[in-house]
Short mmCIF file of C-alpha atoms and ligand atoms in Angstrom, two decimals:
data_model
loop_
_atom_site.label_atom_id
_atom_site.label_comp_id
_atom_site.label_asym_id
_atom_site.label_seq_id
_atom_site.Cartn_x
_atom_site.Cartn_y
_atom_site.Cartn_z
CA UNK N 1 -142.53 99.76 19.40
CA UNK N 2 -142.51 96.83 17.08
CA UNK N 3 -145.60 94.88 16.13
CA UNK N 4 -145.70 91.90 13.72
CA UNK N 5 -149.04 90.77 12.92
CA UNK N 6 -149.44 87.31 11.23
CA UNK N 7 -146.19 87.89 9.48
CA UNK N 8 -145.19 85.47 6.71
CA UNK N 9 -141.99 85.18 4.83
CA UNK N 10 -142.02 82.48 2.18
CA UNK N 11 -139.09 81.77 -0.18
CA UNK N 12 -139.74 80.22 -3.58
CA UNK N 13 -136.93 77.82 -4.09
CA UNK N 14 -138.48 75.92 -7.12
CA UNK N 15 -135.75 76.97 -9.54
CA UNK N 16 -136.29 74.78 -12.74
CA UNK N 17 -138.19 72.10 -11.12
CA UNK N 18 -141.72 71.30 -12.07
CA UNK N 19 -143.43 71.43 -8.75
CA UNK N 20 -143.50 74.58 -6.79
CA UNK N 21 -141.16 74.48 -3.75
CA UNK N 22 -141.79 77.09 -1.05
CA UNK N 23 -139.71 77.49 2.20
CA UNK N 24 -142.15 78.78 4.79
CA UNK N 25 -139.40 80.44 6.96
CA UNK N 26 -141.81 82.59 8.91
CA UNK N 27 -145.37 81.30 8.76
CA UNK N 28 -147.84 83.58 10.61
CA UNK N 29 -145.92 85.11 13.46
CA UNK N 30 -147.59 87.73 15.82
CA UNK N 31 -145.19 89.59 18.18
CA UNK N 32 -145.54 92.95 20.07
CA UNK N 33 -142.54 94.53 21.70
CA UNK N 34 -143.06 97.50 24.06
CA UNK N 35 -140.82 100.54 23.93
CA UNK N 36 -137.71 100.05 26.02
CA UNK N 37 -138.09 96.34 26.58
CA UNK N 38 -135.57 93.60 25.72
CA UNK N 39 -137.41 90.74 24.06
CA UNK N 40 -135.72 87.34 23.25
CA UNK N 41 -136.32 85.13 20.37
CA UNK N 42 -135.03 81.57 20.70
CA UNK N 43 -135.26 78.29 18.75
CA UNK N 44 -133.16 75.77 16.94
CA UNK N 45 -131.23 76.46 13.92
CA UNK N 46 -133.52 76.90 10.95
CA UNK N 47 -136.57 77.87 12.91
CA UNK N 48 -136.81 81.36 11.24
CA UNK N 49 -135.39 83.60 13.86
CA UNK N 50 -132.92 85.50 11.56
CA UNK N 51 -135.72 85.84 8.87
CA UNK N 52 -137.94 87.53 11.30
CA UNK N 53 -135.30 90.00 12.12
CA UNK N 54 -134.49 90.63 8.56
CA UNK N 55 -138.22 90.92 7.63
CA UNK N 56 -138.62 93.70 10.28
CA UNK N 57 -136.03 95.64 8.37
CA UNK N 58 -137.22 94.63 4.91
CA UNK N 59 -133.87 92.89 4.25
CA UNK N 60 -136.13 90.06 2.96
CA UNK N 61 -139.45 90.51 1.30
CA UNK N 62 -142.64 90.14 3.44
CA UNK N 63 -145.07 87.53 1.97
CA UNK N 64 -147.98 88.33 4.30
CA UNK N 65 -149.17 90.02 7.43
CA UNK N 66 -148.30 93.38 8.78
CA UNK N 67 -145.17 95.19 10.06
CA UNK N 68 -145.80 98.09 12.38
CA UNK N 69 -142.74 100.23 13.90
CA UNK N 70 -143.33 103.10 16.27
CA UNK N 71 -146.98 103.03 15.49
CA UNK N 72 -146.52 103.28 11.73
CA UNK N 73 -147.49 100.62 9.21
CA UNK N 74 -144.37 99.90 7.30
CA UNK N 75 -145.54 96.80 5.57
CA UNK N 76 -145.07 98.33 2.18
CA UNK N 77 -141.68 99.89 1.67
CA UNK N 78 -142.26 103.10 -0.22
CA UNK N 79 -139.83 106.01 0.06
CA UNK N 80 -141.44 107.38 3.32
CA UNK N 81 -141.46 104.02 4.89
CA UNK N 82 -137.86 103.35 4.07
CA UNK N 83 -136.59 106.61 5.48
CA UNK N 84 -138.68 106.04 8.64
CA UNK N 85 -137.34 102.49 8.93
CA UNK N 86 -133.61 103.39 8.47
CA UNK N 87 -133.82 105.85 11.23
CA UNK N 88 -135.94 103.86 13.67
CA UNK N 89 -134.57 100.47 13.53
CA UNK N 90 -131.08 98.93 13.04
CA UNK N 91 -129.60 95.27 13.06
CA UNK N 92 -126.54 93.93 14.46
CA UNK N 93 -125.36 90.64 12.93
CA UNK N 94 -123.61 87.63 14.17
CA UNK N 95 -120.24 88.20 12.39
CA UNK N 96 -118.62 91.38 13.07
CA UNK N 97 -115.73 90.39 10.81
CA UNK N 98 -117.78 90.30 7.70
CA UNK N 99 -120.02 93.30 8.67
CA UNK N 100 -117.25 95.85 8.42
CA UNK N 101 -115.60 96.83 5.08
CA UNK N 102 -111.88 95.86 5.44
CA UNK N 103 -110.76 98.88 3.30
CA UNK N 104 -112.54 101.40 5.25
CA UNK N 105 -111.15 103.04 8.53
CA UNK N 106 -113.34 102.84 11.54
CA UNK N 107 -114.09 106.61 11.10
CA UNK N 108 -115.51 105.98 7.60
CA UNK N 109 -117.50 102.94 8.63
CA UNK N 110 -119.18 104.52 11.62
CA UNK N 111 -119.65 108.01 9.78
CA UNK N 112 -121.37 106.16 6.80
CA UNK N 113 -124.97 106.34 8.10
CA UNK N 114 -124.45 109.93 9.19
CA UNK N 115 -123.11 110.95 5.89
CA UNK N 116 -126.03 109.22 4.21
CA UNK N 117 -128.86 110.40 6.38
CA UNK N 118 -127.76 113.74 7.99
CA UNK N 119 -126.05 116.97 7.21
CA UNK N 120 -123.27 116.46 9.78
CA UNK N 121 -119.95 116.94 8.04
CA UNK N 122 -116.26 117.96 8.79
CA UNK N 123 -115.27 118.46 12.46
CA UNK N 124 -118.55 117.90 13.78
CA UNK N 125 -118.72 114.55 12.01
CA UNK N 126 -115.38 113.40 13.52
CA UNK N 127 -116.40 114.45 16.92
CA UNK N 128 -119.69 112.73 16.64
CA UNK N 129 -118.01 109.45 15.53
CA UNK N 130 -115.51 109.85 18.51
CA UNK N 131 -118.37 110.24 20.80
CA UNK N 132 -120.11 107.15 19.42
CA UNK N 133 -116.87 105.17 19.96
CA UNK N 134 -116.76 106.45 23.35
CA UNK N 135 -120.21 105.27 24.02
CA UNK N 136 -119.23 101.59 22.97
CA UNK N 137 -116.00 101.92 25.06
CA UNK N 138 -113.46 102.53 22.47
CA UNK N 139 -111.15 105.54 22.44
CA UNK N 140 -110.52 108.18 19.64
CA UNK N 141 -107.27 106.17 18.87
CA UNK N 142 -109.46 103.66 16.98
CA UNK N 143 -110.70 106.34 14.52
CA UNK N 144 -108.21 105.83 11.82
CA UNK N 145 -107.56 102.11 12.29
CA UNK N 146 -108.74 99.39 9.97
CA UNK N 147 -110.85 96.29 11.03
CA UNK N 148 -107.93 93.88 10.63
CA UNK N 149 -106.21 95.84 13.48
CA UNK N 150 -109.00 95.05 15.86
CA UNK N 151 -110.09 92.20 17.86
CA UNK N 152 -113.50 90.56 17.44
CA UNK N 153 -115.07 92.06 20.44
CA UNK N 154 -113.74 95.52 19.33
CA UNK N 155 -115.19 95.00 15.82
CA UNK N 156 -118.46 94.27 17.33
CA UNK N 157 -118.39 97.31 19.46
CA UNK N 158 -117.72 99.32 16.05
CA UNK N 159 -120.75 97.67 14.53
CA UNK N 160 -122.78 98.79 17.47
CA UNK N 161 -121.55 102.22 17.29
CA UNK N 162 -122.56 102.38 13.61
CA UNK N 163 -125.99 100.92 14.34
CA UNK N 164 -126.70 103.55 17.11
CA UNK N 165 -125.32 106.59 14.95
CA UNK N 166 -128.75 107.57 13.83
CA UNK N 167 -130.23 107.13 17.40
CA UNK N 168 -132.56 104.35 16.48
CA UNK N 169 -135.22 103.30 19.01
CA UNK N 170 -135.14 99.57 18.00
CA UNK N 171 -132.14 97.30 17.69
CA UNK N 172 -132.43 93.84 16.37
CA UNK N 173 -129.49 91.84 17.54
CA UNK N 174 -128.90 88.53 15.64
CA UNK N 175 -126.82 86.27 17.78
CA UNK N 176 -124.40 89.22 18.50
CA UNK N 177 -121.81 87.46 20.63
CA UNK N 178 -121.78 83.93 19.17
CA UNK N 179 -119.02 84.58 16.70
CA UNK N 180 -116.73 86.01 19.55
CA UNK N 181 -114.34 84.39 21.96
CA UNK N 182 -116.03 83.11 25.00
CA UNK N 183 -113.94 85.47 27.19
CA UNK N 184 -115.29 88.55 25.40
CA UNK N 185 -118.83 87.40 25.08
CA UNK N 186 -119.92 88.39 28.54
CA UNK N 187 -118.26 91.83 28.33
CA UNK N 188 -120.24 92.56 25.25
CA UNK N 189 -123.39 91.22 26.77
CA UNK N 190 -122.85 93.27 29.89
CA UNK N 191 -122.22 96.37 27.59
CA UNK N 192 -125.40 95.69 25.55
CA UNK N 193 -127.49 95.43 28.84
CA UNK N 194 -126.06 98.81 29.98
CA UNK N 195 -126.48 100.41 26.60
CA UNK N 196 -130.17 99.41 26.42
CA UNK N 197 -130.79 100.88 29.81
CA UNK N 198 -128.83 104.13 29.25
CA UNK N 199 -130.49 104.71 25.82
CA UNK N 200 -133.79 103.41 26.55
CA UNK N 201 -133.47 101.02 23.53
CA UNK N 202 -136.01 98.28 22.58
CA UNK N 203 -134.13 95.14 21.78
CA UNK N 204 -135.18 92.07 19.60
CA UNK N 205 -132.58 89.78 20.75
CA UNK N 206 -132.17 86.62 18.65
CA UNK N 207 -130.17 83.83 20.10
CA UNK N 208 -130.07 79.93 20.47
CA UNK N 209 -128.33 80.48 23.80
CA UNK N 210 -130.95 80.42 26.34
CA UNK N 211 -128.74 81.42 29.20
CA UNK N 212 -127.87 84.67 27.33
CA UNK N 213 -131.63 85.40 26.74
CA UNK N 214 -132.42 84.79 30.36
CA UNK N 215 -129.80 87.31 31.34
CA UNK N 216 -130.82 90.05 28.93
CA UNK N 217 -134.47 89.69 28.21
CA UNK N 218 -137.55 90.13 30.24
CA UNK N 219 -139.90 88.34 27.82
CA UNK N 220 -139.15 85.71 25.39
CA UNK N 221 -140.64 83.90 22.53
CA UNK N 222 -139.81 80.36 21.52
CA UNK N 223 -139.88 79.62 17.67
CA UNK N 224 -140.12 76.38 15.92
CA UNK N 225 -140.40 75.80 12.18
CA UNK N 226 -141.78 79.26 11.32
CA UNK N 227 -144.07 79.72 14.23
CA UNK N 228 -144.08 80.99 17.80
CA UNK N 229 -144.92 78.05 20.03
CA UNK N 230 -144.57 79.74 23.44
CA UNK N 231 -144.28 83.28 24.72
CA UNK N 232 -144.10 84.80 28.20
CA UNK N 233 -141.97 86.38 30.91
CA UNK N 234 -138.52 85.00 30.63
CA UNK N 235 -138.21 83.84 34.13
CA UNK N 236 -141.68 82.14 33.99
CA UNK N 237 -141.01 80.38 30.79
CA UNK N 238 -137.65 79.12 32.03
CA UNK N 239 -138.92 78.09 35.50
CA UNK N 240 -142.08 76.51 34.17
CA UNK N 241 -142.01 75.89 30.55
CA UNK N 242 -145.30 74.70 29.19
CA UNK N 243 -144.89 73.70 25.59
CA UNK N 244 -143.28 70.36 25.06
CA UNK N 245 -140.76 71.96 22.72
CA UNK N 246 -139.67 74.47 25.20
CA UNK N 247 -139.20 71.89 27.74
CA UNK N 248 -137.05 69.79 25.36
CA UNK N 249 -135.08 72.86 24.46
CA UNK N 250 -134.42 73.70 28.10
CA UNK N 251 -133.35 69.99 28.69
CA UNK N 252 -130.79 70.33 25.87
CA UNK N 253 -129.02 73.20 27.54
CA UNK N 254 -125.74 72.19 28.95
CA UNK N 255 -126.23 74.24 32.08
CA UNK N 256 -126.97 72.04 35.07
CA UNK N 257 -129.29 74.62 36.67
CA UNK N 258 -131.58 74.54 33.71
CA UNK N 259 -132.07 70.80 33.78
CA UNK N 260 -135.01 69.54 35.83
CA UNK N 261 -135.31 65.70 36.38
CA UNK N 262 -139.03 65.52 35.50
CA UNK N 263 -139.04 67.35 32.18
CA UNK N 264 -139.05 64.37 29.84
CA UNK N 265 -136.46 63.43 27.19
CA UNK N 266 -134.30 66.08 25.46
CA UNK N 267 -134.87 66.81 21.85
CA UNK N 268 -134.85 63.84 19.48
CA UNK N 269 -134.29 63.69 15.77
CA UNK N 270 -133.78 66.62 13.30
CA UNK N 271 -135.95 69.63 12.77
CA UNK N 272 -138.09 68.71 9.64
CA UNK N 273 -137.76 70.64 6.45
CA UNK N 274 -139.58 73.87 6.06
CA UNK N 275 -140.45 72.85 2.52
CA UNK N 276 -142.42 69.94 3.53
CA UNK N 277 -144.08 70.83 6.90
CA UNK N 278 -145.67 68.30 9.10
CA UNK N 279 -149.47 68.42 9.11
CA UNK N 280 -151.14 69.26 12.45
CA UNK N 281 -148.68 70.55 15.11
CA UNK N 282 -145.31 71.05 13.48
CA UNK N 283 -143.55 69.38 16.45
CA UNK N 284 -145.77 66.24 16.51
CA UNK N 285 -143.08 63.78 15.14
CA UNK N 286 -140.69 64.83 17.93
CA UNK N 287 -142.97 65.38 20.82
CA UNK N 288 -143.13 62.97 23.71
CA UNK N 289 -146.52 64.13 24.63
CA UNK N 290 -148.25 63.97 21.15
CA UNK N 291 -151.74 62.90 21.24
CA UNK N 292 -152.36 60.36 18.23
CA UNK N 293 -155.11 61.20 16.02
CA UNK N 294 -155.19 64.93 17.18
CA UNK N 295 -151.68 66.40 17.10
CA UNK N 296 -150.77 64.85 13.81
CA UNK N 297 -153.97 66.25 12.25
CA UNK N 298 -155.29 69.34 13.88
CA UNK N 299 -153.13 72.61 13.98
CA UNK N 300 -153.06 73.69 17.49
CA UNK N 301 -154.41 77.22 18.06
CA UNK N 302 -152.61 80.00 19.82
CA UNK N 303 -153.99 80.20 23.41
CA UNK N 304 -153.33 83.64 24.85
CA UNK N 305 -153.63 84.92 28.40
CA UNK N 306 -152.22 88.29 29.11
CA UNK N 307 -148.68 88.32 28.17
CA UNK N 308 -148.40 84.63 27.65
CA UNK N 309 -149.11 82.51 24.80
CA UNK N 310 -148.78 78.82 24.19
CA UNK N 311 -149.56 76.74 20.98
CA UNK N 312 -150.17 73.24 22.03
CA UNK N 313 -153.32 70.99 22.19
CA UNK N 314 -152.41 70.12 25.72
CA UNK N 315 -153.52 73.81 26.62
CA UNK N 316 -156.47 74.28 24.34
CA UNK N 317 -159.77 74.94 26.22
CA UNK N 318 -161.57 71.90 25.14
CA UNK N 319 -158.71 69.55 25.83
CA UNK N 320 -159.05 67.10 22.81
CA UNK N 321 -157.05 64.21 24.30
CA UNK N 322 -158.68 63.78 27.57
N1 LIG Z 1 -133.06 83.65 1.23
C1 LIG Z 1 -133.63 82.47 1.47
N2 LIG Z 1 -133.90 81.64 0.37
C2 LIG Z 1 -134.37 80.45 0.75
N3 LIG Z 1 -134.52 79.84 1.98
C3 LIG Z 1 -134.05 80.73 3.01
C4 LIG Z 1 -133.55 81.96 2.75
N4 LIG Z 1 -133.31 82.55 4.19
C5 LIG Z 1 -133.61 81.58 4.85
N5 LIG Z 1 -134.10 80.46 4.41
C6 LIG Z 1 -134.49 79.25 5.05
O1 LIG Z 1 -135.47 79.61 6.04
C7 LIG Z 1 -135.35 78.83 7.17
C8 LIG Z 1 -135.18 79.77 8.34
O2 LIG Z 1 -133.98 80.37 8.24
P1 LIG Z 1 -133.23 81.35 9.22
O3 LIG Z 1 -131.91 81.84 8.96
O4 LIG Z 1 -134.28 82.42 9.61
O5 LIG Z 1 -133.19 80.42 10.61
P2 LIG Z 1 -132.55 80.72 12.21
O6 LIG Z 1 -133.65 80.41 13.09
O7 LIG Z 1 -132.05 82.18 12.11
O8 LIG Z 1 -131.45 79.73 12.06
P3 LIG Z 1 -129.94 79.87 12.90
O9 LIG Z 1 -130.07 79.61 14.33
O10 LIG Z 1 -129.24 78.67 12.12
O11 LIG Z 1 -129.39 81.14 12.53
C9 LIG Z 1 -134.32 77.91 6.97
O12 LIG Z 1 -134.88 76.74 6.47
C10 LIG Z 1 -133.47 78.56 5.84
O13 LIG Z 1 -132.85 77.60 5.10
S1 LIG Z 2 -149.92 70.00 20.14
FE1 LIG Z 2 -149.43 67.86 20.43
S2 LIG Z 2 -147.52 67.35 19.34
FE2 LIG Z 2 -147.69 69.66 19.50
S3 LIG Z 2 -146.48 70.11 21.27
FE3 LIG Z 2 -148.53 69.98 22.00
S4 LIG Z 2 -148.71 67.81 22.65
FE4 LIG Z 2 -146.91 67.93 21.45
MG1 LIG Z 3 -130.10 82.96 12.30
#
C-alpha cells in the first residue's frame, strides 16, 4: 500500500549564513506497509516521524529516494500523481482545533473534499456528509454547528470524517490523540481501531506513546535522528527489543509493565542536532553498549531478516566488537 525506498527529506536552513546548513530530518528510510495493516512509527521528538508522514503526502519536498502508493510511483508530483495521491491517502494531524476552519460549519468542512474532487452536490452532498458523521459517531445535529461548539474529541471525529470522505485506502495519523483530554483519548483510539477494521484501511500511525502503538499496531518501526533503527512485529519488539535505543525508549515509558529490570539505563542526554549528525552510529554518544573505535566511526548497516530489521553493530554478521 505504501512503500518508501531510501526516502530522504533534507531542509536547507542556511539562510544568510556563509556555510550551508542542512537538517537531515529523514535520511534514507525504507518502509513497506501492506494493505489493511496498522503500522506504528515511534521515536523521540525531532526524530523525523512527522516529516515522513508529510513526505508521503508531498506536504514537504522529497529530497531523494522513492515514494510508491498503491503500486504507483508518486515520487514526482505531476498532475496525475497529485490526483491519485489526494484520493488514496489522507493525513490526520495532532491538533484538531487548528485543523478546522473556525468560520466554516461542520457541513462545509466535511463537504470540502467532496466538492473539490467529486460531482456530488445538493441533497446528495448533505446526506453523504451526514453519513460520514454517522460513521465517526456524530449525529446529523452537528451538520450546522461550528468548531467552537464542539469538544476536542468531537472535533477530531470531524477531522476523521473529512479525511475518509474520499474513501482513501491509506490514513496517516500523526499523534491523533495527544492533544485530547486523557478521558477521550481511549475512546478515539478504540474508534480508530474499529474504523480500520470496518473500512479495511491501512494506517501509518505516528506516536511517541508506545502503549498506544502497542494497542493499535501489528508492526512498528523505531526512528532515531532521521533513520529507522529497528522494525518488527509490535509484540516482538516490545517483548524483546534488540536495538539499544529501543531498549532505552521502553525503559523511559512510565508504565510499570514495560519496564524490565535488566534493560540497562533509560535514555540519557538530549537527542543531537540533525544539522550536525554524529559520525558512525547516530546513537553512539548516548548508547550504553557502544563499542569504542567502531560505533563512533562506522555507520551500522541495516540487518534484515523477514519482517524484522535492526541497525546496530551488535547485530552485524561479522560482529566487529568481539
Ligand atoms: N520545514 C522544516 N524546516 C526545517 N527543519 C524542519 C522542518 N520540518 C521539520 N524540521 C526539522 O526536522 C526534524 C524532524 O522533525 P519532525 O517534525 O519530523 O520530528 P517528529 O519526530 O515528528 O517530532 P515530534 O515528536 O516532536 O512531533 C526536526 O529537527 C525539525 O526541527
Ligand atoms: S551501533 Fe553501537 S552505538 Fe549504535 S546502537 Fe549499536 S551498540 Fe549502540
Ligand atoms: Mg511530529
